[in-house]
mmCIF file with all atom_site columns, C-alpha atoms and ligand atoms in Angstrom:
data_model
loop_
_atom_site.group_PDB
_atom_site.id
_atom_site.type_symbol
_atom_site.label_atom_id
_atom_site.label_alt_id
_atom_site.label_comp_id
_atom_site.label_asym_id
_atom_site.label_entity_id
_atom_site.label_seq_id
_atom_site.pdbx_PDB_ins_code
_atom_site.Cartn_x
_atom_site.Cartn_y
_atom_site.Cartn_z
_atom_site.occupancy
_atom_site.B_iso_or_equiv
_atom_site.pdbx_formal_charge
_atom_site.auth_seq_id
_atom_site.auth_comp_id
_atom_site.auth_asym_id
_atom_site.auth_atom_id
_atom_site.pdbx_PDB_model_num
ATOM   1   C CA . UNK A 1 1   ? 91.545 -164.431 -235.635 1.00 50.00 ? 265 UNK A CA 1
ATOM   2   C CA . UNK A 1 2   ? 92.385 -162.075 -232.807 1.00 52.00 ? 266 UNK A CA 1
ATOM   3   C CA . UNK A 1 3   ? 91.994 -158.887 -234.832 1.00 52.00 ? 267 UNK A CA 1
ATOM   4   C CA . UNK A 1 4   ? 88.290 -158.581 -234.349 1.00 52.00 ? 268 UNK A CA 1
ATOM   5   C CA . UNK A 1 5   ? 88.243 -158.753 -230.563 1.00 51.00 ? 269 UNK A CA 1
ATOM   6   C CA . UNK A 1 6   ? 91.218 -156.390 -230.337 1.00 49.00 ? 270 UNK A CA 1
ATOM   7   C CA . UNK A 1 7   ? 89.640 -153.883 -232.672 1.00 48.00 ? 271 UNK A CA 1
ATOM   8   C CA . UNK A 1 8   ? 86.396 -154.039 -230.733 1.00 48.00 ? 272 UNK A CA 1
ATOM   9   C CA . UNK A 1 9   ? 88.271 -153.334 -227.505 1.00 47.00 ? 273 UNK A CA 1
ATOM   10  C CA . UNK A 1 10  ? 90.106 -150.391 -229.002 1.00 48.00 ? 274 UNK A CA 1
ATOM   11  C CA . UNK A 1 11  ? 86.894 -148.868 -230.391 1.00 47.00 ? 275 UNK A CA 1
ATOM   12  C CA . UNK A 1 12  ? 85.078 -149.377 -227.101 1.00 47.00 ? 276 UNK A CA 1
ATOM   13  C CA . UNK A 1 13  ? 87.874 -147.650 -225.255 1.00 48.00 ? 277 UNK A CA 1
ATOM   14  C CA . UNK A 1 14  ? 87.886 -144.728 -227.656 1.00 46.00 ? 278 UNK A CA 1
ATOM   15  C CA . UNK A 1 15  ? 84.129 -144.318 -227.362 1.00 49.00 ? 279 UNK A CA 1
ATOM   16  C CA . UNK A 1 16  ? 84.301 -144.333 -223.577 1.00 49.00 ? 280 UNK A CA 1
ATOM   17  C CA . UNK A 1 17  ? 87.146 -141.841 -223.515 1.00 47.00 ? 281 UNK A CA 1
ATOM   18  C CA . UNK A 1 18  ? 85.136 -139.443 -225.592 1.00 53.00 ? 282 UNK A CA 1
ATOM   19  C CA . UNK A 1 19  ? 81.940 -139.912 -223.619 1.00 55.00 ? 283 UNK A CA 1
ATOM   20  C CA . UNK A 1 20  ? 83.611 -139.438 -220.227 1.00 54.00 ? 284 UNK A CA 1
ATOM   21  C CA . UNK A 1 21  ? 86.298 -136.776 -220.475 1.00 56.00 ? 285 UNK A CA 1
ATOM   22  C CA . UNK A 1 22  ? 88.652 -136.735 -217.551 1.00 59.00 ? 286 UNK A CA 1
ATOM   23  C CA . UNK A 1 23  ? 87.801 -133.480 -215.796 1.00 58.00 ? 287 UNK A CA 1
ATOM   24  C CA . UNK A 1 24  ? 90.819 -131.965 -214.081 1.00 63.00 ? 288 UNK A CA 1
ATOM   25  C CA . UNK A 1 25  ? 90.030 -131.563 -210.423 1.00 77.00 ? 289 UNK A CA 1
ATOM   26  C CA . UNK A 1 26  ? 91.864 -129.185 -208.164 1.00 92.00 ? 290 UNK A CA 1
ATOM   27  C CA . UNK A 1 27  ? 92.105 -130.006 -204.506 1.00 96.00 ? 291 UNK A CA 1
ATOM   28  C CA . UNK A 1 28  ? 92.027 -127.136 -202.043 1.00 97.00 ? 292 UNK A CA 1
ATOM   29  C CA . UNK A 1 29  ? 93.070 -127.211 -198.384 1.00 97.00 ? 293 UNK A CA 1
ATOM   30  C CA . UNK A 1 30  ? 91.643 -125.123 -195.597 1.00 98.00 ? 294 UNK A CA 1
ATOM   31  C CA . UNK A 1 31  ? 90.087 -124.968 -192.155 1.00 98.00 ? 295 UNK A CA 1
ATOM   32  C CA . UNK A 1 32  ? 86.557 -126.123 -191.560 1.00 98.00 ? 296 UNK A CA 1
ATOM   33  C CA . UNK A 1 33  ? 84.202 -124.771 -188.898 1.00 98.00 ? 297 UNK A CA 1
ATOM   34  C CA . UNK A 1 34  ? 80.427 -124.883 -188.524 1.00 98.00 ? 298 UNK A CA 1
ATOM   35  C CA . UNK A 1 35  ? 77.651 -122.318 -188.361 1.00 98.00 ? 299 UNK A CA 1
ATOM   36  C CA . UNK A 1 36  ? 73.901 -122.054 -188.255 1.00 98.00 ? 300 UNK A CA 1
ATOM   37  C CA . UNK A 1 37  ? 72.591 -121.565 -191.827 1.00 98.00 ? 301 UNK A CA 1
ATOM   38  C CA . UNK A 1 38  ? 69.664 -119.241 -192.465 1.00 98.00 ? 302 UNK A CA 1
ATOM   39  C CA . UNK A 1 39  ? 69.187 -116.697 -195.268 1.00 98.00 ? 303 UNK A CA 1
ATOM   40  C CA . UNK A 1 40  ? 72.613 -116.782 -196.881 1.00 98.00 ? 304 UNK A CA 1
ATOM   41  C CA . UNK A 1 41  ? 74.498 -114.670 -199.418 1.00 98.00 ? 305 UNK A CA 1
ATOM   42  C CA . UNK A 1 42  ? 73.137 -116.812 -202.230 1.00 98.00 ? 306 UNK A CA 1
ATOM   43  C CA . UNK A 1 43  ? 69.608 -115.714 -201.290 1.00 98.00 ? 307 UNK A CA 1
ATOM   44  C CA . UNK A 1 44  ? 68.608 -119.181 -200.151 1.00 97.00 ? 308 UNK A CA 1
ATOM   45  C CA . UNK A 1 45  ? 67.224 -120.156 -196.778 1.00 98.00 ? 309 UNK A CA 1
ATOM   46  C CA . UNK A 1 46  ? 68.857 -123.293 -195.446 1.00 98.00 ? 310 UNK A CA 1
ATOM   47  C CA . UNK A 1 47  ? 68.955 -125.106 -192.158 1.00 98.00 ? 311 UNK A CA 1
ATOM   48  C CA . UNK A 1 48  ? 71.459 -126.926 -189.941 1.00 98.00 ? 312 UNK A CA 1
ATOM   49  C CA . UNK A 1 49  ? 69.898 -130.234 -190.952 1.00 98.00 ? 313 UNK A CA 1
ATOM   50  C CA . UNK A 1 50  ? 70.905 -129.731 -194.591 1.00 98.00 ? 314 UNK A CA 1
ATOM   51  C CA . UNK A 1 51  ? 74.285 -130.546 -196.141 1.00 98.00 ? 315 UNK A CA 1
ATOM   52  C CA . UNK A 1 52  ? 75.254 -126.938 -196.925 1.00 98.00 ? 316 UNK A CA 1
ATOM   53  C CA . UNK A 1 53  ? 78.255 -124.676 -196.522 1.00 98.00 ? 317 UNK A CA 1
ATOM   54  C CA . UNK A 1 54  ? 79.436 -121.102 -196.574 1.00 98.00 ? 318 UNK A CA 1
ATOM   55  C CA . UNK A 1 55  ? 82.719 -120.691 -198.428 1.00 98.00 ? 319 UNK A CA 1
ATOM   56  C CA . UNK A 1 56  ? 85.460 -118.217 -197.445 1.00 97.00 ? 320 UNK A CA 1
ATOM   57  C CA . UNK A 1 57  ? 84.735 -114.717 -198.670 1.00 97.00 ? 321 UNK A CA 1
ATOM   58  C CA . UNK A 1 58  ? 87.930 -114.586 -200.730 1.00 96.00 ? 322 UNK A CA 1
ATOM   59  C CA . UNK A 1 59  ? 86.991 -117.672 -202.764 1.00 96.00 ? 323 UNK A CA 1
ATOM   60  C CA . UNK A 1 60  ? 83.372 -116.511 -202.965 1.00 97.00 ? 324 UNK A CA 1
ATOM   61  C CA . UNK A 1 61  ? 84.263 -113.028 -204.267 1.00 97.00 ? 325 UNK A CA 1
ATOM   62  C CA . UNK A 1 62  ? 86.896 -114.256 -206.713 1.00 96.00 ? 326 UNK A CA 1
ATOM   63  C CA . UNK A 1 63  ? 84.813 -117.059 -208.237 1.00 96.00 ? 327 UNK A CA 1
ATOM   64  C CA . UNK A 1 64  ? 84.525 -116.612 -212.015 1.00 95.00 ? 328 UNK A CA 1
ATOM   65  C CA . UNK A 1 65  ? 81.352 -114.660 -212.799 1.00 97.00 ? 329 UNK A CA 1
ATOM   66  C CA . UNK A 1 66  ? 81.016 -113.105 -209.355 1.00 96.00 ? 330 UNK A CA 1
ATOM   67  C CA . UNK A 1 67  ? 79.492 -109.608 -209.328 1.00 96.00 ? 331 UNK A CA 1
ATOM   68  C CA . UNK A 1 68  ? 78.397 -107.155 -206.660 1.00 96.00 ? 332 UNK A CA 1
ATOM   69  C CA . UNK A 1 69  ? 75.198 -109.168 -206.320 1.00 98.00 ? 333 UNK A CA 1
ATOM   70  C CA . UNK A 1 70  ? 76.054 -112.253 -204.242 1.00 98.00 ? 334 UNK A CA 1
ATOM   71  C CA . UNK A 1 71  ? 72.705 -113.864 -205.072 1.00 98.00 ? 335 UNK A CA 1
ATOM   72  C CA . UNK A 1 72  ? 73.784 -114.388 -208.667 1.00 97.00 ? 336 UNK A CA 1
ATOM   73  C CA . UNK A 1 73  ? 77.294 -115.667 -207.893 1.00 98.00 ? 337 UNK A CA 1
ATOM   74  C CA . UNK A 1 74  ? 77.799 -118.818 -210.008 1.00 97.00 ? 338 UNK A CA 1
ATOM   75  C CA . UNK A 1 75  ? 79.433 -120.457 -206.988 1.00 97.00 ? 339 UNK A CA 1
ATOM   76  C CA . UNK A 1 76  ? 75.978 -120.684 -205.409 1.00 98.00 ? 340 UNK A CA 1
ATOM   77  C CA . UNK A 1 77  ? 74.671 -124.212 -205.795 1.00 98.00 ? 341 UNK A CA 1
ATOM   78  C CA . UNK A 1 78  ? 78.095 -125.694 -206.544 1.00 97.00 ? 342 UNK A CA 1
ATOM   79  C CA . UNK A 1 79  ? 78.855 -128.868 -204.656 1.00 98.00 ? 343 UNK A CA 1
ATOM   80  C CA . UNK A 1 80  ? 82.106 -129.607 -202.937 1.00 98.00 ? 344 UNK A CA 1
ATOM   81  C CA . UNK A 1 81  ? 83.288 -132.802 -201.270 1.00 98.00 ? 345 UNK A CA 1
ATOM   82  C CA . UNK A 1 82  ? 85.382 -132.208 -198.145 1.00 98.00 ? 346 UNK A CA 1
ATOM   83  C CA . UNK A 1 83  ? 87.537 -134.941 -196.701 1.00 98.00 ? 347 UNK A CA 1
ATOM   84  C CA . UNK A 1 84  ? 89.112 -135.224 -193.262 1.00 98.00 ? 348 UNK A CA 1
ATOM   85  C CA . UNK A 1 85  ? 90.462 -138.121 -191.255 1.00 96.00 ? 349 UNK A CA 1
ATOM   86  C CA . UNK A 1 86  ? 89.075 -140.729 -193.605 1.00 97.00 ? 350 UNK A CA 1
ATOM   87  C CA . UNK A 1 87  ? 85.612 -139.190 -193.640 1.00 98.00 ? 351 UNK A CA 1
ATOM   88  C CA . UNK A 1 88  ? 84.034 -137.129 -196.378 1.00 98.00 ? 352 UNK A CA 1
ATOM   89  C CA . UNK A 1 89  ? 80.888 -135.114 -196.939 1.00 98.00 ? 353 UNK A CA 1
ATOM   90  C CA . UNK A 1 90  ? 79.420 -133.412 -199.993 1.00 98.00 ? 354 UNK A CA 1
ATOM   91  C CA . UNK A 1 91  ? 77.814 -130.023 -199.425 1.00 98.00 ? 355 UNK A CA 1
ATOM   92  C CA . UNK A 1 92  ? 76.150 -127.343 -201.476 1.00 98.00 ? 356 UNK A CA 1
ATOM   93  C CA . UNK A 1 93  ? 77.621 -123.828 -201.370 1.00 98.00 ? 357 UNK A CA 1
ATOM   94  C CA . UNK A 1 94  ? 74.852 -121.499 -200.209 1.00 98.00 ? 358 UNK A CA 1
ATOM   95  C CA . UNK A 1 95  ? 76.603 -118.711 -198.349 1.00 98.00 ? 359 UNK A CA 1
ATOM   96  C CA . UNK A 1 96  ? 79.677 -116.491 -198.064 1.00 98.00 ? 360 UNK A CA 1
ATOM   97  C CA . UNK A 1 97  ? 81.740 -116.932 -194.881 1.00 98.00 ? 361 UNK A CA 1
ATOM   98  C CA . UNK A 1 98  ? 82.789 -113.471 -193.682 1.00 97.00 ? 362 UNK A CA 1
ATOM   99  C CA . UNK A 1 99  ? 84.737 -114.800 -190.739 1.00 96.00 ? 363 UNK A CA 1
ATOM   100 C CA . UNK A 1 100 ? 86.771 -117.293 -192.743 1.00 97.00 ? 364 UNK A CA 1
ATOM   101 C CA . UNK A 1 101 ? 90.348 -115.965 -192.831 1.00 95.00 ? 365 UNK A CA 1
ATOM   102 C CA . UNK A 1 102 ? 91.739 -118.564 -195.221 1.00 95.00 ? 366 UNK A CA 1
ATOM   103 C CA . UNK A 1 103 ? 90.901 -118.396 -198.903 1.00 94.00 ? 367 UNK A CA 1
ATOM   104 C CA . UNK A 1 104 ? 89.856 -122.061 -198.894 1.00 96.00 ? 368 UNK A CA 1
ATOM   105 C CA . UNK A 1 105 ? 88.104 -122.264 -195.549 1.00 98.00 ? 369 UNK A CA 1
ATOM   106 C CA . UNK A 1 106 ? 84.620 -123.733 -195.344 1.00 98.00 ? 370 UNK A CA 1
ATOM   107 C CA . UNK A 1 107 ? 81.921 -123.165 -192.749 1.00 98.00 ? 371 UNK A CA 1
ATOM   108 C CA . UNK A 1 108 ? 79.588 -126.160 -192.717 1.00 98.00 ? 372 UNK A CA 1
ATOM   109 C CA . UNK A 1 109 ? 76.148 -126.789 -191.310 1.00 98.00 ? 373 UNK A CA 1
ATOM   110 C CA . UNK A 1 110 ? 76.431 -128.753 -188.072 1.00 98.00 ? 374 UNK A CA 1
ATOM   111 C CA . UNK A 1 111 ? 75.011 -131.837 -189.779 1.00 98.00 ? 375 UNK A CA 1
ATOM   112 C CA . UNK A 1 112 ? 77.713 -131.678 -192.460 1.00 98.00 ? 376 UNK A CA 1
ATOM   113 C CA . UNK A 1 113 ? 80.485 -130.932 -189.950 1.00 98.00 ? 377 UNK A CA 1
ATOM   114 C CA . UNK A 1 114 ? 79.499 -133.919 -187.829 1.00 98.00 ? 378 UNK A CA 1
ATOM   115 C CA . UNK A 1 115 ? 80.060 -136.189 -190.819 1.00 98.00 ? 379 UNK A CA 1
ATOM   116 C CA . UNK A 1 116 ? 83.746 -135.245 -190.562 1.00 98.00 ? 380 UNK A CA 1
ATOM   117 C CA . UNK A 1 117 ? 84.270 -134.974 -186.787 1.00 98.00 ? 381 UNK A CA 1
ATOM   118 C CA . UNK A 1 118 ? 82.367 -134.392 -183.536 1.00 98.00 ? 382 UNK A CA 1
ATOM   119 C CA . UNK A 1 119 ? 81.005 -130.839 -183.200 1.00 98.00 ? 383 UNK A CA 1
ATOM   120 C CA . UNK A 1 120 ? 82.994 -130.493 -179.980 1.00 98.00 ? 384 UNK A CA 1
ATOM   121 C CA . UNK A 1 121 ? 86.177 -130.330 -182.034 1.00 98.00 ? 385 UNK A CA 1
ATOM   122 C CA . UNK A 1 122 ? 84.993 -127.013 -183.421 1.00 97.00 ? 386 UNK A CA 1
ATOM   123 C CA . UNK A 1 123 ? 87.694 -126.369 -185.991 1.00 98.00 ? 387 UNK A CA 1
ATOM   124 C CA . UNK A 1 124 ? 89.372 -128.795 -188.334 1.00 98.00 ? 388 UNK A CA 1
ATOM   125 C CA . UNK A 1 125 ? 92.606 -127.835 -190.014 1.00 98.00 ? 389 UNK A CA 1
ATOM   126 C CA . UNK A 1 126 ? 94.052 -129.323 -193.166 1.00 98.00 ? 390 UNK A CA 1
ATOM   127 C CA . UNK A 1 127 ? 90.712 -130.327 -194.637 1.00 98.00 ? 391 UNK A CA 1
ATOM   128 C CA . UNK A 1 128 ? 90.970 -131.086 -198.335 1.00 98.00 ? 392 UNK A CA 1
ATOM   129 C CA . UNK A 1 129 ? 88.061 -130.420 -200.676 1.00 98.00 ? 393 UNK A CA 1
ATOM   130 C CA . UNK A 1 130 ? 87.232 -130.224 -204.354 1.00 97.00 ? 394 UNK A CA 1
ATOM   131 C CA . UNK A 1 131 ? 84.376 -129.061 -206.529 1.00 96.00 ? 395 UNK A CA 1
ATOM   132 C CA . UNK A 1 132 ? 82.320 -132.016 -207.680 1.00 95.00 ? 396 UNK A CA 1
ATOM   133 C CA . UNK A 1 133 ? 79.462 -130.191 -209.458 1.00 84.00 ? 397 UNK A CA 1
HETATM 134 C C1 . NAG B 2 .   ? 69.127 -124.887 -199.660 1.00 78.42 ? 204 NAG B C1 1
HETATM 135 O O1 . NAG B 2 .   ? 67.965 -124.109 -199.736 1.00 78.42 ? 204 NAG B O1 1
HETATM 136 C C2 . NAG B 2 .   ? 67.377 -124.047 -201.012 1.00 78.42 ? 204 NAG B C2 1
HETATM 137 C C3 . NAG B 2 .   ? 66.203 -123.073 -200.945 1.00 78.42 ? 204 NAG B C3 1
HETATM 138 O O2 . NAG B 2 .   ? 65.378 -123.409 -199.876 1.00 78.42 ? 204 NAG B O2 1
HETATM 139 C C4 . NAG B 2 .   ? 66.971 -125.446 -201.459 1.00 78.42 ? 204 NAG B C4 1
HETATM 140 O O3 . NAG B 2 .   ? 66.415 -125.414 -202.746 1.00 78.42 ? 204 NAG B O3 1
HETATM 141 C C5 . NAG B 2 .   ? 68.184 -126.349 -201.426 1.00 78.42 ? 204 NAG B C5 1
HETATM 142 O O4 . NAG B 2 .   ? 67.809 -127.687 -201.776 1.00 78.42 ? 204 NAG B O4 1
HETATM 143 C C6 . NAG B 2 .   ? 68.841 -126.317 -200.073 1.00 78.42 ? 204 NAG B C6 1
HETATM 144 N N1 . NAG B 2 .   ? 70.061 -127.099 -200.150 1.00 78.42 ? 204 NAG B N1 1
HETATM 145 C C7 . NAG B 2 .   ? 70.207 -128.305 -199.555 1.00 78.42 ? 204 NAG B C7 1
HETATM 146 C C8 . NAG B 2 .   ? 71.513 -129.004 -199.772 1.00 78.42 ? 204 NAG B C8 1
HETATM 147 O O5 . NAG B 2 .   ? 69.325 -128.823 -198.874 1.00 78.42 ? 204 NAG B O5 1
#
């Protein structure tokens, strides 16, 4: 009597597990500042109103597939979600942050930064983030 429903549940679970693999996500921690986007290392022109970021030059240059041409760096267009103080924001990587000392520092557009804290704070430390796309 109970075999059919149980079997159905097991098959459904298996099907879902295969359809939605659990992607391992690494969380990085770094400082977050803000800048005025323009023509960035990825070759894109962005603005302060957009949810974009420059990522520390160390992470940018060591990203798998990076070459001497920053425009073709596969990190360009990746999205990261940064979290701080119970707030989070998802930004697109469009630039390489030369002034970022930490490997996992992010420089956000002012619009993105203000989702995490007031601009007057200037620098946030201990911000966690992960690649989401
Ligand atoms: C950044 O700029 C590019 C090129 O103008 C645009 O396609 C992209 O949507 C912008 N990113 C965001 C998050 O607005």
